[in-house]
Amino acid sequence: MNKVIISPSILSSDFSKLGLEINRLEENGADWIHVDVMDGHFVPNLTIGAPVVKSIRKVTKLPLDVHLMIENPEKYIKDFVIAGSDIITFHYEAVKQNTSNIIKMIKDYGIKAGISIKPKTNVDEIKQYIKDVDLVLVMTVEPGFGGQKFMAECADKISEIKKYKNDKLIIEVDGGINQVTAKYCKELGANALVAGNYIFSANNMKEAINLLR
Ligand code: DX5
Ligand code: ZN
């Protein structure tokens, strides 16, 4: 079986020492760094923007997995590319009929493009785009906050996505991932996992990351 990618979410980190938190993730075996960008409109919370990604870029060589939970992502994609993102994932619900343009915009910058769906959105709505993206991000909580409970019925979308999958597609799951829910998602076919609370609340970060693999 291929190795699963572990992408810790810095949303659960201590932002007063973000550089050290990223070093700690890197030393303890993280594969990617997951950056949750929220605008207070698409989701009921505000987090960080491109300047923070630019700062993070200076302290790590790990791929930056940027999750845009924002309206009008097309206005900000360029900023996030210049800041050093390696993967930019947008929400289908935020762009709908503009989806093909957004995918092209991200890929034209030479980085990976991801599409994400909220718990209430069906795979059917995005199936036509799966062949064009590098990554599909399945939300297993309502986006907006870390530390929520995993919704198993959302993870079942993984099996459906697999039907439209090519060899290279990354199926990433985000929300409520721990040792138990990680196993469930991997069995269904996920090959990348985001985890915030589980990794940052662990006494032993290395062990927590390893237990997700
Ligand atoms: C939620 C974010 C997640 C969140 C995951 O809107 O997209 O990445 O940080 O946090 P946990 O792993 O604590 O559910
Ligand atoms: Zn996320």
PDB file of N, CA and C in Angstrom, residues 11-12 17 44-45 47 57 66 74 85 93 103 113 127 134 138 146-147 151 153-154 156 179 193 204:
ATOM      1  N   LEU A  11      -4.015  25.219  12.371  1.00  0.00           N
ATOM      2  CA  LEU A  11      -5.104  25.906  13.067  1.00  0.00           C
ATOM      3  C   LEU A  11      -5.086  25.594  14.565  1.00  0.00           C
ATOM      4  N   SER A  12      -4.611  24.400  14.905  1.00  0.00           N
ATOM      5  CA  SER A  12      -4.569  24.008  16.321  1.00  0.00           C
ATOM      6  C   SER A  12      -3.231  24.328  16.975  1.00  0.00           C
ATOM      7  N   LYS A  17       4.024  31.239  18.412  1.00  0.00           N
ATOM      8  CA  LYS A  17       5.339  30.674  18.075  1.00  0.00           C
ATOM      9  C   LYS A  17       5.214  29.767  16.860  1.00  0.00           C
ATOM     10  N   PRO A  44     -18.024  30.655   9.246  1.00  0.00           N
ATOM     11  CA  PRO A  44     -18.218  31.663  10.314  1.00  0.00           C
ATOM     12  C   PRO A  44     -16.984  31.831  11.200  1.00  0.00           C
ATOM     13  N   ASN A  45     -15.826  31.987  10.588  1.00  0.00           N
ATOM     14  CA  ASN A  45     -14.600  32.172  11.367  1.00  0.00           C
ATOM     15  C   ASN A  45     -13.577  32.880  10.484  1.00  0.00           C
ATOM     16  N   THR A  47      -9.342  33.476   9.891  1.00  0.00           N
ATOM     17  CA  THR A  47      -8.018  32.988  10.326  1.00  0.00           C
ATOM     18  C   THR A  47      -6.906  33.841   9.712  1.00  0.00           C
ATOM     19  N   ARG A  57       6.635  29.948   4.629  1.00  0.00           N
ATOM     20  CA  ARG A  57       7.478  29.458   3.522  1.00  0.00           C
ATOM     21  C   ARG A  57       8.968  29.575   3.852  1.00  0.00           C
ATOM     22  N   VAL A  66      -2.602  24.505   1.111  1.00  0.00           N
ATOM     23  CA  VAL A  66      -3.426  25.656   1.500  1.00  0.00           C
ATOM     24  C   VAL A  66      -4.905  25.401   1.178  1.00  0.00           C
ATOM     25  N   GLU A  74     -10.822  33.331  -6.577  1.00  0.00           N
ATOM     26  CA  GLU A  74     -10.045  33.809  -7.738  1.00  0.00           C
ATOM     27  C   GLU A  74      -9.345  35.144  -7.470  1.00  0.00           C
ATOM     28  N   SER A  85       2.644  28.804  -1.859  1.00  0.00           N
ATOM     29  CA  SER A  85       1.795  27.603  -1.729  1.00  0.00           C
ATOM     30  C   SER A  85       2.214  26.545  -2.749  1.00  0.00           C
ATOM     31  N   GLU A  93     -18.428  24.891  -3.439  1.00  0.00           N
ATOM     32  CA  GLU A  93     -19.639  25.664  -3.088  1.00  0.00           C
ATOM     33  C   GLU A  93     -19.419  27.168  -3.250  1.00  0.00           C
ATOM     34  N   ILE A 103      -9.750  26.005 -11.527  1.00  0.00           N
ATOM     35  CA  ILE A 103      -8.782  24.900 -11.613  1.00  0.00           C
ATOM     36  C   ILE A 103      -7.663  25.287 -12.580  1.00  0.00           C
ATOM     37  N   ALA A 113      -3.719  21.733  -7.910  1.00  0.00           N
ATOM     38  CA  ALA A 113      -5.061  22.275  -7.670  1.00  0.00           C
ATOM     39  C   ALA A 113      -5.934  21.231  -6.981  1.00  0.00           C
ATOM     40  N   LYS A 127     -18.219  15.478  -9.902  1.00  0.00           N
ATOM     41  CA  LYS A 127     -17.593  14.337 -10.587  1.00  0.00           C
ATOM     42  C   LYS A 127     -16.925  14.731 -11.907  1.00  0.00           C
ATOM     43  N   ASP A 134      -5.713  17.749  -9.012  1.00  0.00           N
ATOM     44  CA  ASP A 134      -4.684  16.874  -8.438  1.00  0.00           C
ATOM     45  C   ASP A 134      -5.177  16.271  -7.133  1.00  0.00           C
ATOM     46  N   VAL A 138     -12.132  15.947   1.040  1.00  0.00           N
ATOM     47  CA  VAL A 138     -13.443  15.613   1.589  1.00  0.00           C
ATOM     48  C   VAL A 138     -13.522  16.142   3.019  1.00  0.00           C
ATOM     49  N   GLY A 146     -11.509  23.846  14.273  1.00  0.00           N
ATOM     50  CA  GLY A 146     -10.833  22.599  14.610  1.00  0.00           C
ATOM     51  C   GLY A 146     -11.551  21.916  15.758  1.00  0.00           C
ATOM     52  N   GLY A 147     -11.175  20.684  16.018  1.00  0.00           N
ATOM     53  CA  GLY A 147     -11.656  19.986  17.208  1.00  0.00           C
ATOM     54  C   GLY A 147     -13.101  19.506  17.164  1.00  0.00           C
ATOM     55  N   MET A 151     -17.625  13.111  10.958  1.00  0.00           N
ATOM     56  CA  MET A 151     -18.911  12.643  10.423  1.00  0.00           C
ATOM     57  C   MET A 151     -18.638  11.490   9.460  1.00  0.00           C
ATOM     58  N   GLU A 153     -20.476   9.515   7.763  1.00  0.00           N
ATOM     59  CA  GLU A 153     -21.234   9.445   6.504  1.00  0.00           C
ATOM     60  C   GLU A 153     -20.559  10.268   5.396  1.00  0.00           C
ATOM     61  N   CYS A 154     -19.800  11.286   5.776  1.00  0.00           N
ATOM     62  CA  CYS A 154     -19.080  12.087   4.762  1.00  0.00           C
ATOM     63  C   CYS A 154     -17.895  11.302   4.201  1.00  0.00           C
ATOM     64  N   ASP A 156     -17.760   8.332   3.580  1.00  0.00           N
ATOM     65  CA  ASP A 156     -18.216   7.359   2.586  1.00  0.00           C
ATOM     66  C   ASP A 156     -18.129   7.913   1.155  1.00  0.00           C
ATOM     67  N   GLN A 179      -6.639   8.523  15.453  1.00  0.00           N
ATOM     68  CA  GLN A 179      -6.134   7.186  15.144  1.00  0.00           C
ATOM     69  C   GLN A 179      -7.242   6.275  14.569  1.00  0.00           C
ATOM     70  N   LEU A 193      -4.274  12.729   4.882  1.00  0.00           N
ATOM     71  CA  LEU A 193      -5.111  13.030   6.047  1.00  0.00           C
ATOM     72  C   LEU A 193      -4.664  14.336   6.684  1.00  0.00           C
ATOM     73  N   ASN A 204       2.913  13.180  22.779  1.00  0.00           N
ATOM     74  CA  ASN A 204       4.036  12.808  21.936  1.00  0.00           C
ATOM     75  C   ASN A 204       3.629  12.993  20.467  1.00  0.00           C
TER      76      ASN A 204
END
